[in-house]
PDB file of C-alpha atoms in Angstrom:
ATOM      1  CA  MET A   1      39.141  29.094  19.819  1.00  0.00           C
ATOM      2  CA  ASP A   2      36.151  27.829  21.567  1.00  0.00           C
ATOM      3  CA  ARG A   3      35.948  23.793  22.028  1.00  0.00           C
ATOM      4  CA  LYS A   4      33.916  22.264  19.441  1.00  0.00           C
ATOM      5  CA  LEU A   5      30.562  20.731  20.308  1.00  0.00           C
ATOM      6  CA  VAL A   6      30.516  17.219  21.097  1.00  0.00           C
ATOM      7  CA  GLY A   7      27.589  14.666  20.759  1.00  0.00           C
ATOM      8  CA  VAL A   8      25.632  16.891  18.771  1.00  0.00           C
ATOM      9  CA  GLY A   9      24.894  16.624  14.983  1.00  0.00           C
ATOM     10  CA  THR A  10      27.054  18.789  12.315  1.00  0.00           C
ATOM     11  CA  THR A  11      24.235  20.434  10.333  1.00  0.00           C
ATOM     12  CA  ALA A  12      22.546  23.837  11.064  1.00  0.00           C
ATOM     13  CA  LEU A  13      19.996  25.949   9.336  1.00  0.00           C
ATOM     14  CA  VAL A  14      20.339  29.960   9.528  1.00  0.00           C
ATOM     15  CA  ALA A  15      17.415  31.689   7.995  1.00  0.00           C
ATOM     16  CA  ASP A  16      17.834  35.316   7.717  1.00  0.00           C
ATOM     17  CA  ASP A  17      17.247  37.835   5.121  1.00  0.00           C
ATOM     18  CA  ASP A  18      20.479  39.734   5.937  1.00  0.00           C
ATOM     19  CA  GLU A  19      23.201  38.225   3.850  1.00  0.00           C
ATOM     20  CA  PHE A  20      25.962  39.792   5.862  1.00  0.00           C
ATOM     21  CA  PHE A  21      24.548  38.298   9.231  1.00  0.00           C
ATOM     22  CA  ARG A  22      23.912  34.878   7.570  1.00  0.00           C
ATOM     23  CA  ILE A  23      27.685  34.649   6.605  1.00  0.00           C
ATOM     24  CA  ALA A  24      28.725  35.864  10.016  1.00  0.00           C
ATOM     25  CA  LEU A  25      26.662  33.491  11.941  1.00  0.00           C
ATOM     26  CA  SER A  26      27.717  30.698   9.561  1.00  0.00           C
ATOM     27  CA  ASP A  27      31.432  31.399  10.393  1.00  0.00           C
ATOM     28  CA  VAL A  28      30.564  31.255  14.007  1.00  0.00           C
ATOM     29  CA  LEU A  29      29.032  27.805  13.445  1.00  0.00           C
ATOM     30  CA  THR A  30      31.838  26.366  11.598  1.00  0.00           C
ATOM     31  CA  ALA A  31      34.912  27.973  12.991  1.00  0.00           C
ATOM     32  CA  ARG A  32      34.123  27.962  16.761  1.00  0.00           C
ATOM     33  CA  LEU A  33      31.493  25.438  17.248  1.00  0.00           C
ATOM     34  CA  GLY A  34      32.548  22.665  14.610  1.00  0.00           C
ATOM     35  CA  PHE A  35      29.458  22.581  12.539  1.00  0.00           C
ATOM     36  CA  SER A  36      30.532  21.080   8.978  1.00  0.00           C
ATOM     37  CA  HIS A  37      27.403  21.975   6.927  1.00  0.00           C
ATOM     38  CA  ILE A  38      25.219  24.989   6.985  1.00  0.00           C
ATOM     39  CA  VAL A  39      22.016  25.465   5.038  1.00  0.00           C
ATOM     40  CA  LEU A  40      20.961  28.951   4.244  1.00  0.00           C
ATOM     41  CA  ALA A  41      17.686  30.515   3.768  1.00  0.00           C
ATOM     42  CA  CYS A  42      16.693  34.021   3.253  1.00  0.00           C
ATOM     43  CA  SER A  43      12.874  33.722   3.941  1.00  0.00           C
ATOM     44  CA  PHE A  44      10.619  31.545   6.029  1.00  0.00           C
ATOM     45  CA  ASP A  45       9.189  30.028   2.659  1.00  0.00           C
ATOM     46  CA  GLU A  46      12.637  29.054   1.637  1.00  0.00           C
ATOM     47  CA  ALA A  47      13.456  27.819   5.290  1.00  0.00           C
ATOM     48  CA  VAL A  48      10.523  25.249   5.377  1.00  0.00           C
ATOM     49  CA  GLN A  49      11.589  24.135   1.837  1.00  0.00           C
ATOM     50  CA  LYS A  50      15.182  23.355   3.151  1.00  0.00           C
ATOM     51  CA  MET A  51      14.232  21.709   6.227  1.00  0.00           C
ATOM     52  CA  SER A  52      11.789  19.347   4.213  1.00  0.00           C
ATOM     53  CA  GLU A  53      14.489  18.608   1.764  1.00  0.00           C
ATOM     54  CA  CYS A  54      17.576  18.191   4.287  1.00  0.00           C
ATOM     55  CA  ARG A  55      16.707  15.772   7.074  1.00  0.00           C
ATOM     56  CA  ASP A  56      20.073  16.075   8.891  1.00  0.00           C
ATOM     57  CA  ILE A  57      19.427  19.341  10.282  1.00  0.00           C
ATOM     58  CA  ASP A  58      20.183  19.413  13.743  1.00  0.00           C
ATOM     59  CA  VAL A  59      19.795  23.044  14.908  1.00  0.00           C
ATOM     60  CA  ALA A  60      17.761  25.812  13.015  1.00  0.00           C
ATOM     61  CA  LEU A  61      18.149  29.595  13.846  1.00  0.00           C
ATOM     62  CA  PHE A  62      15.678  31.863  12.634  1.00  0.00           C
ATOM     63  CA  ASP A  63      15.486  35.710  12.373  1.00  0.00           C
ATOM     64  CA  LEU A  64      11.875  37.055  13.251  1.00  0.00           C
ATOM     65  CA  ASN A  65      11.438  39.595  10.387  1.00  0.00           C
ATOM     66  CA  MET A  66      12.075  37.921   7.395  1.00  0.00           C
ATOM     67  CA  PRO A  67       9.679  38.068   4.191  1.00  0.00           C
ATOM     68  CA  GLY A  68       7.166  35.262   3.696  1.00  0.00           C
ATOM     69  CA  ARG A  69       4.757  33.604   5.882  1.00  0.00           C
ATOM     70  CA  ASN A  70       3.434  34.740   9.457  1.00  0.00           C
ATOM     71  CA  ASN A  71       6.769  34.354  11.542  1.00  0.00           C
ATOM     72  CA  TRP A  72       5.196  33.019  14.527  1.00  0.00           C
ATOM     73  CA  GLN A  73       2.653  30.771  12.823  1.00  0.00           C
ATOM     74  CA  THR A  74       5.611  29.168  10.910  1.00  0.00           C
ATOM     75  CA  LEU A  75       7.871  28.721  13.868  1.00  0.00           C
ATOM     76  CA  ARG A  76       5.066  27.031  15.512  1.00  0.00           C
ATOM     77  CA  SER A  77       4.397  24.818  12.531  1.00  0.00           C
ATOM     78  CA  MET A  78       8.193  23.911  12.340  1.00  0.00           C
ATOM     79  CA  ARG A  79       8.208  22.921  16.070  1.00  0.00           C
ATOM     80  CA  GLU A  80       5.117  20.435  15.337  1.00  0.00           C
ATOM     81  CA  ARG A  81       6.576  19.246  11.988  1.00  0.00           C
ATOM     82  CA  PHE A  82      10.159  18.812  12.804  1.00  0.00           C
ATOM     83  CA  PRO A  83      10.288  17.998  16.644  1.00  0.00           C
ATOM     84  CA  GLU A  84      13.731  16.440  16.448  1.00  0.00           C
ATOM     85  CA  ILE A  85      15.350  20.018  15.406  1.00  0.00           C
ATOM     86  CA  ARG A  86      16.409  22.440  18.050  1.00  0.00           C
ATOM     87  CA  VAL A  87      14.962  25.640  17.110  1.00  0.00           C
ATOM     88  CA  ALA A  88      15.804  29.179  18.165  1.00  0.00           C
ATOM     89  CA  VAL A  89      15.040  32.622  17.494  1.00  0.00           C
ATOM     90  CA  VAL A  90      17.994  35.107  16.611  1.00  0.00           C
ATOM     91  CA  SER A  91      16.543  38.613  16.315  1.00  0.00           C
ATOM     92  CA  GLY A  92      17.367  42.344  16.710  1.00  0.00           C
ATOM     93  CA  SER A  93      14.123  42.746  18.772  1.00  0.00           C
ATOM     94  CA  ARG A  94      14.569  43.129  22.678  1.00  0.00           C
ATOM     95  CA  ASP A  95      10.657  43.109  23.066  1.00  0.00           C
ATOM     96  CA  ARG A  96       9.776  41.346  26.015  1.00  0.00           C
ATOM     97  CA  ILE A  97       6.575  39.928  24.433  1.00  0.00           C
ATOM     98  CA  ASP A  98       8.565  38.520  21.392  1.00  0.00           C
ATOM     99  CA  ILE A  99      11.005  36.691  23.913  1.00  0.00           C
ATOM    100  CA  LEU A 100       8.002  35.371  25.748  1.00  0.00           C
ATOM    101  CA  THR A 101       6.108  34.290  22.772  1.00  0.00           C
ATOM    102  CA  ALA A 102       9.190  32.529  21.233  1.00  0.00           C
ATOM    103  CA  LEU A 103       9.210  30.364  24.279  1.00  0.00           C
ATOM    104  CA  SER A 104       5.844  29.532  24.514  1.00  0.00           C
ATOM    105  CA  ILE A 105       5.486  28.285  21.024  1.00  0.00           C
ATOM    106  CA  GLY A 106       8.431  25.977  21.741  1.00  0.00           C
ATOM    107  CA  ALA A 107      11.546  27.643  20.682  1.00  0.00           C
ATOM    108  CA  GLN A 108      14.522  26.599  22.907  1.00  0.00           C
ATOM    109  CA  GLY A 109      16.200  29.902  22.902  1.00  0.00           C
ATOM    110  CA  TYR A 110      16.338  33.650  21.894  1.00  0.00           C
ATOM    111  CA  ILE A 111      19.412  34.919  20.861  1.00  0.00           C
ATOM    112  CA  SER A 112      20.034  38.661  20.691  1.00  0.00           C
ATOM    113  CA  LYS A 113      21.838  39.922  17.519  1.00  0.00           C
ATOM    114  CA  GLY A 114      23.414  42.302  19.806  1.00  0.00           C
ATOM    115  CA  LEU A 115      25.661  39.380  21.417  1.00  0.00           C
ATOM    116  CA  GLY A 116      29.441  39.258  21.037  1.00  0.00           C
ATOM    117  CA  VAL A 117      30.959  36.197  19.456  1.00  0.00           C
ATOM    118  CA  SER A 118      31.672  34.540  22.636  1.00  0.00           C
ATOM    119  CA  GLU A 119      28.309  34.888  24.394  1.00  0.00           C
ATOM    120  CA  LEU A 120      26.763  33.837  20.757  1.00  0.00           C
ATOM    121  CA  SER A 121      28.767  30.637  20.964  1.00  0.00           C
ATOM    122  CA  ARG A 122      27.771  30.092  24.582  1.00  0.00           C
ATOM    123  CA  ALA A 123      23.992  30.584  23.612  1.00  0.00           C
ATOM    124  CA  ILE A 124      24.102  28.025  20.871  1.00  0.00           C
ATOM    125  CA  ARG A 125      26.154  25.567  22.691  1.00  0.00           C
ATOM    126  CA  SER A 126      23.609  25.802  25.460  1.00  0.00           C
ATOM    127  CA  ILE A 127      20.652  25.080  22.949  1.00  0.00           C
ATOM    128  CA  CYS A 128      22.509  22.227  21.596  1.00  0.00           C
ATOM    129  CA  ARG A 129      23.067  20.766  24.923  1.00  0.00           C
ATOM    130  CA  GLY A 130      19.073  20.916  25.170  1.00  0.00           C
ATOM    131  CA  ASP A 131      18.998  23.864  27.519  1.00  0.00           C
ATOM    132  CA  VAL A 132      16.705  26.762  27.126  1.00  0.00           C
ATOM    133  CA  TYR A 133      18.755  30.120  26.429  1.00  0.00           C
ATOM    134  CA  LEU A 134      17.633  33.538  27.286  1.00  0.00           C
ATOM    135  CA  PRO A 135      19.577  36.716  26.352  1.00  0.00           C
ATOM    136  CA  PRO A 136      21.627  38.392  29.293  1.00  0.00           C
ATOM    137  CA  PHE A 137      19.366  41.544  29.195  1.00  0.00           C
ATOM    138  CA  PHE A 138      16.337  39.653  29.804  1.00  0.00           C
ATOM    139  CA  PRO A 139      15.200  39.579  33.456  1.00  0.00           C
ATOM    140  CA  GLU A 140      15.470  36.280  35.480  1.00  0.00           C
ATOM    141  CA  LEU A 141      12.380  34.279  34.740  1.00  0.00           C
ATOM    142  CA  ALA A 142      12.855  31.688  37.658  1.00  0.00           C
ATOM    143  CA  ILE A 143      13.881  29.212  34.923  1.00  0.00           C
ATOM    144  CA  SER A 144      14.215  26.407  37.523  1.00  0.00           C
ATOM    145  CA  GLU A 145      10.791  26.927  38.577  1.00  0.00           C
ATOM    146  CA  SER A 146       9.118  27.142  35.312  1.00  0.00           C
ATOM    147  CA  ILE A 147      10.979  26.038  32.072  1.00  0.00           C
ATOM    148  CA  ALA A 148      11.931  22.611  30.956  1.00  0.00           C
ATOM    149  CA  VAL A 149      12.941  21.849  27.333  1.00  0.00           C
ATOM    150  CA  PRO A 150       9.793  23.113  25.400  1.00  0.00           C
ATOM    151  CA  ALA A 151       7.801  20.438  23.863  1.00  0.00           C
ATOM    152  CA  PRO A 152       6.324  21.103  20.508  1.00  0.00           C
ATOM    153  CA  PRO A 153       3.479  23.476  20.836  1.00  0.00           C
ATOM    154  CA  VAL A 154      -0.150  22.218  20.170  1.00  0.00           C
ATOM    155  CA  LYS A 155      -1.928  25.635  20.178  1.00  0.00           C
ATOM    156  CA  ASP A 156      -1.560  29.375  19.747  1.00  0.00           C
ATOM    157  CA  PRO A 157       0.114  31.575  22.102  1.00  0.00           C
ATOM    158  CA  LEU A 158      -2.755  32.271  24.674  1.00  0.00           C
ATOM    159  CA  PRO A 159      -5.363  34.734  23.468  1.00  0.00           C
ATOM    160  CA  ILE A 160      -6.763  36.804  26.449  1.00  0.00           C
ATOM    161  CA  ARG A 161     -10.009  38.470  26.778  1.00  0.00           C
ATOM    162  CA  ARG A 162      -9.006  41.758  28.693  1.00  0.00           C
ATOM    163  CA  GLU A 163     -12.316  42.299  30.323  1.00  0.00           C
ATOM    164  CA  MET A 164     -12.722  38.816  31.605  1.00  0.00           C
ATOM    165  CA  ALA A 165      -9.063  38.497  32.625  1.00  0.00           C
ATOM    166  CA  VAL A 166      -9.210  41.778  34.770  1.00  0.00           C
ATOM    167  CA  SER A 167     -12.628  41.246  36.347  1.00  0.00           C
ATOM    168  CA  ASP A 168     -11.629  37.728  37.523  1.00  0.00           C
ATOM    169  CA  MET A 169      -8.379  38.770  39.350  1.00  0.00           C
ATOM    170  CA  THR A 170      -8.252  40.283  42.631  1.00  0.00           C
ATOM    171  CA  PRO A 171      -6.172  43.439  43.063  1.00  0.00           C
ATOM    172  CA  ARG A 172      -3.410  41.452  44.859  1.00  0.00           C
ATOM    173  CA  GLN A 173      -3.245  38.977  41.940  1.00  0.00           C
ATOM    174  CA  TYR A 174      -2.919  41.830  39.564  1.00  0.00           C
ATOM    175  CA  GLU A 175       0.090  42.941  41.400  1.00  0.00           C
ATOM    176  CA  VAL A 176       1.459  39.413  41.410  1.00  0.00           C
ATOM    177  CA  LEU A 177       1.102  39.056  37.505  1.00  0.00           C
ATOM    178  CA  LYS A 178       2.877  42.478  37.006  1.00  0.00           C
ATOM    179  CA  LEU A 179       5.681  41.063  39.081  1.00  0.00           C
ATOM    180  CA  LEU A 180       5.686  37.837  36.887  1.00  0.00           C
ATOM    181  CA  VAL A 181       5.717  39.912  33.747  1.00  0.00           C
ATOM    182  CA  GLU A 182       8.841  41.618  35.074  1.00  0.00           C
ATOM    183  CA  GLY A 183      10.472  38.251  35.427  1.00  0.00           C
ATOM    184  CA  LYS A 184      10.542  37.860  39.283  1.00  0.00           C
ATOM    185  CA  SER A 185      10.927  34.811  41.060  1.00  0.00           C
ATOM    186  CA  ASN A 186       8.319  33.408  43.684  1.00  0.00           C
ATOM    187  CA  LYS A 187      10.913  34.572  46.464  1.00  0.00           C
ATOM    188  CA  ALA A 188      11.377  38.023  44.933  1.00  0.00           C
ATOM    189  CA  MET A 189       7.637  38.454  44.450  1.00  0.00           C
ATOM    190  CA  ALA A 190       6.967  37.441  48.381  1.00  0.00           C
ATOM    191  CA  ARG A 191       9.553  39.994  49.370  1.00  0.00           C
ATOM    192  CA  SER A 192       8.120  42.702  47.340  1.00  0.00           C
ATOM    193  CA  LEU A 193       4.704  42.104  48.689  1.00  0.00           C
ATOM    194  CA  GLY A 194       5.328  41.298  52.123  1.00  0.00           C
ATOM    195  CA  LEU A 195       3.649  37.870  51.556  1.00  0.00           C
ATOM    196  CA  SER A 196       4.760  34.180  52.003  1.00  0.00           C
ATOM    197  CA  GLY A 197       5.973  31.722  49.310  1.00  0.00           C
ATOM    198  CA  GLY A 198       2.471  29.723  49.859  1.00  0.00           C
ATOM    199  CA  THR A 199       0.530  32.832  49.288  1.00  0.00           C
ATOM    200  CA  ILE A 200       2.341  33.806  46.183  1.00  0.00           C
ATOM    201  CA  LYS A 201       1.893  30.101  44.871  1.00  0.00           C
ATOM    202  CA  PHE A 202      -1.692  30.429  45.456  1.00  0.00           C
ATOM    203  CA  HIS A 203      -2.293  33.684  43.543  1.00  0.00           C
ATOM    204  CA  LEU A 204      -0.129  32.149  40.643  1.00  0.00           C
ATOM    205  CA  SER A 205      -2.368  29.274  40.640  1.00  0.00           C
ATOM    206  CA  ALA A 206      -5.475  31.460  40.448  1.00  0.00           C
ATOM    207  CA  ILE A 207      -3.848  33.773  37.593  1.00  0.00           C
ATOM    208  CA  PHE A 208      -2.935  30.535  35.594  1.00  0.00           C
ATOM    209  CA  ARG A 209      -6.589  29.490  35.660  1.00  0.00           C
ATOM    210  CA  VAL A 210      -7.697  32.945  34.656  1.00  0.00           C
ATOM    211  CA  LEU A 211      -5.327  33.108  31.812  1.00  0.00           C
ATOM    212  CA  GLY A 212      -5.636  29.540  30.819  1.00  0.00           C
ATOM    213  CA  ALA A 213      -1.874  29.216  31.067  1.00  0.00           C
ATOM    214  CA  SER A 214      -0.186  25.770  32.092  1.00  0.00           C
ATOM    215  CA  ASN A 215       3.256  27.457  33.194  1.00  0.00           C
ATOM    216  CA  ARG A 216       4.977  30.735  34.115  1.00  0.00           C
ATOM    217  CA  VAL A 217       6.044  31.379  30.601  1.00  0.00           C
ATOM    218  CA  GLU A 218       2.518  31.058  29.210  1.00  0.00           C
ATOM    219  CA  ALA A 219       1.109  33.163  31.871  1.00  0.00           C
ATOM    220  CA  ALA A 220       3.852  35.754  31.533  1.00  0.00           C
ATOM    221  CA  THR A 221       3.330  35.940  27.683  1.00  0.00           C
ATOM    222  CA  ALA A 222      -0.456  36.523  28.268  1.00  0.00           C
ATOM    223  CA  GLY A 223       0.188  38.891  31.234  1.00  0.00           C
ATOM    224  CA  ALA A 224       2.576  40.866  29.216  1.00  0.00           C
ATOM    225  CA  ARG A 225      -0.029  41.502  26.467  1.00  0.00           C
ATOM    226  CA  LEU A 226      -2.833  42.186  28.882  1.00  0.00           C
ATOM    227  CA  LEU A 227      -0.636  44.778  30.937  1.00  0.00           C
ATOM    228  CA  ASP A 228       0.449  46.474  27.612  1.00  0.00           C
ATOM    229  CA  ARG A 229      -3.223  46.912  26.601  1.00  0.00           C
ATOM    230  CA  GLU A 230      -3.763  48.378  29.946  1.00  0.00           C
ATOM    231  CA  CYS A 231      -1.015  50.534  29.229  1.00  0.00           C
ATOM    232  CA  LEU A 232       0.374  49.963  32.864  1.00  0.00           C
TER     233      LEU A 232
END
């Protein structure tokens, strides 16, 4: 059996409209990680109500595709309203934009429903420590360069104006943006493009300015949408 969590509260919220998955995840939280109380919800509306009623929740795990309110708007509102609760998305989606958007609005992890029990336990343990968890299939996002524990978000995921973003970037910056969306580190970008690390940082600063991004996650989120619209 996995070692229990130490120094973390004992109450978790599991919000998922799949009853079987709610039960399975609850078993992992109690039997393997030592949580003593699991609050269950099958919709975003019910999750909001439960979080308001139970102020002892330490970790909240949300599926993306539940009925009820707009999923991203609800998650963003929860991070603002309950900043003390560690929030993570648990989803069957492997879409890169979903992962980046979850991080950009303040989720402290994105857990794939395809994970085995051991990796799932490791993911939740990591989030409870205050770390940011990304699924194994997700390209490295140079976390050490870009992500601290997310603060509660104060704005929507970045809207982008495609024509303005494209026209304000040089061809080289566009290449750097594509590598950023792929999750490449500065060192990998420099190696791929034959540029110095300083030049990569210069291009990234320009890209952040064009996209209105304050960090790599926001820039990668906006960039993924931009490139998707460009069908590149």
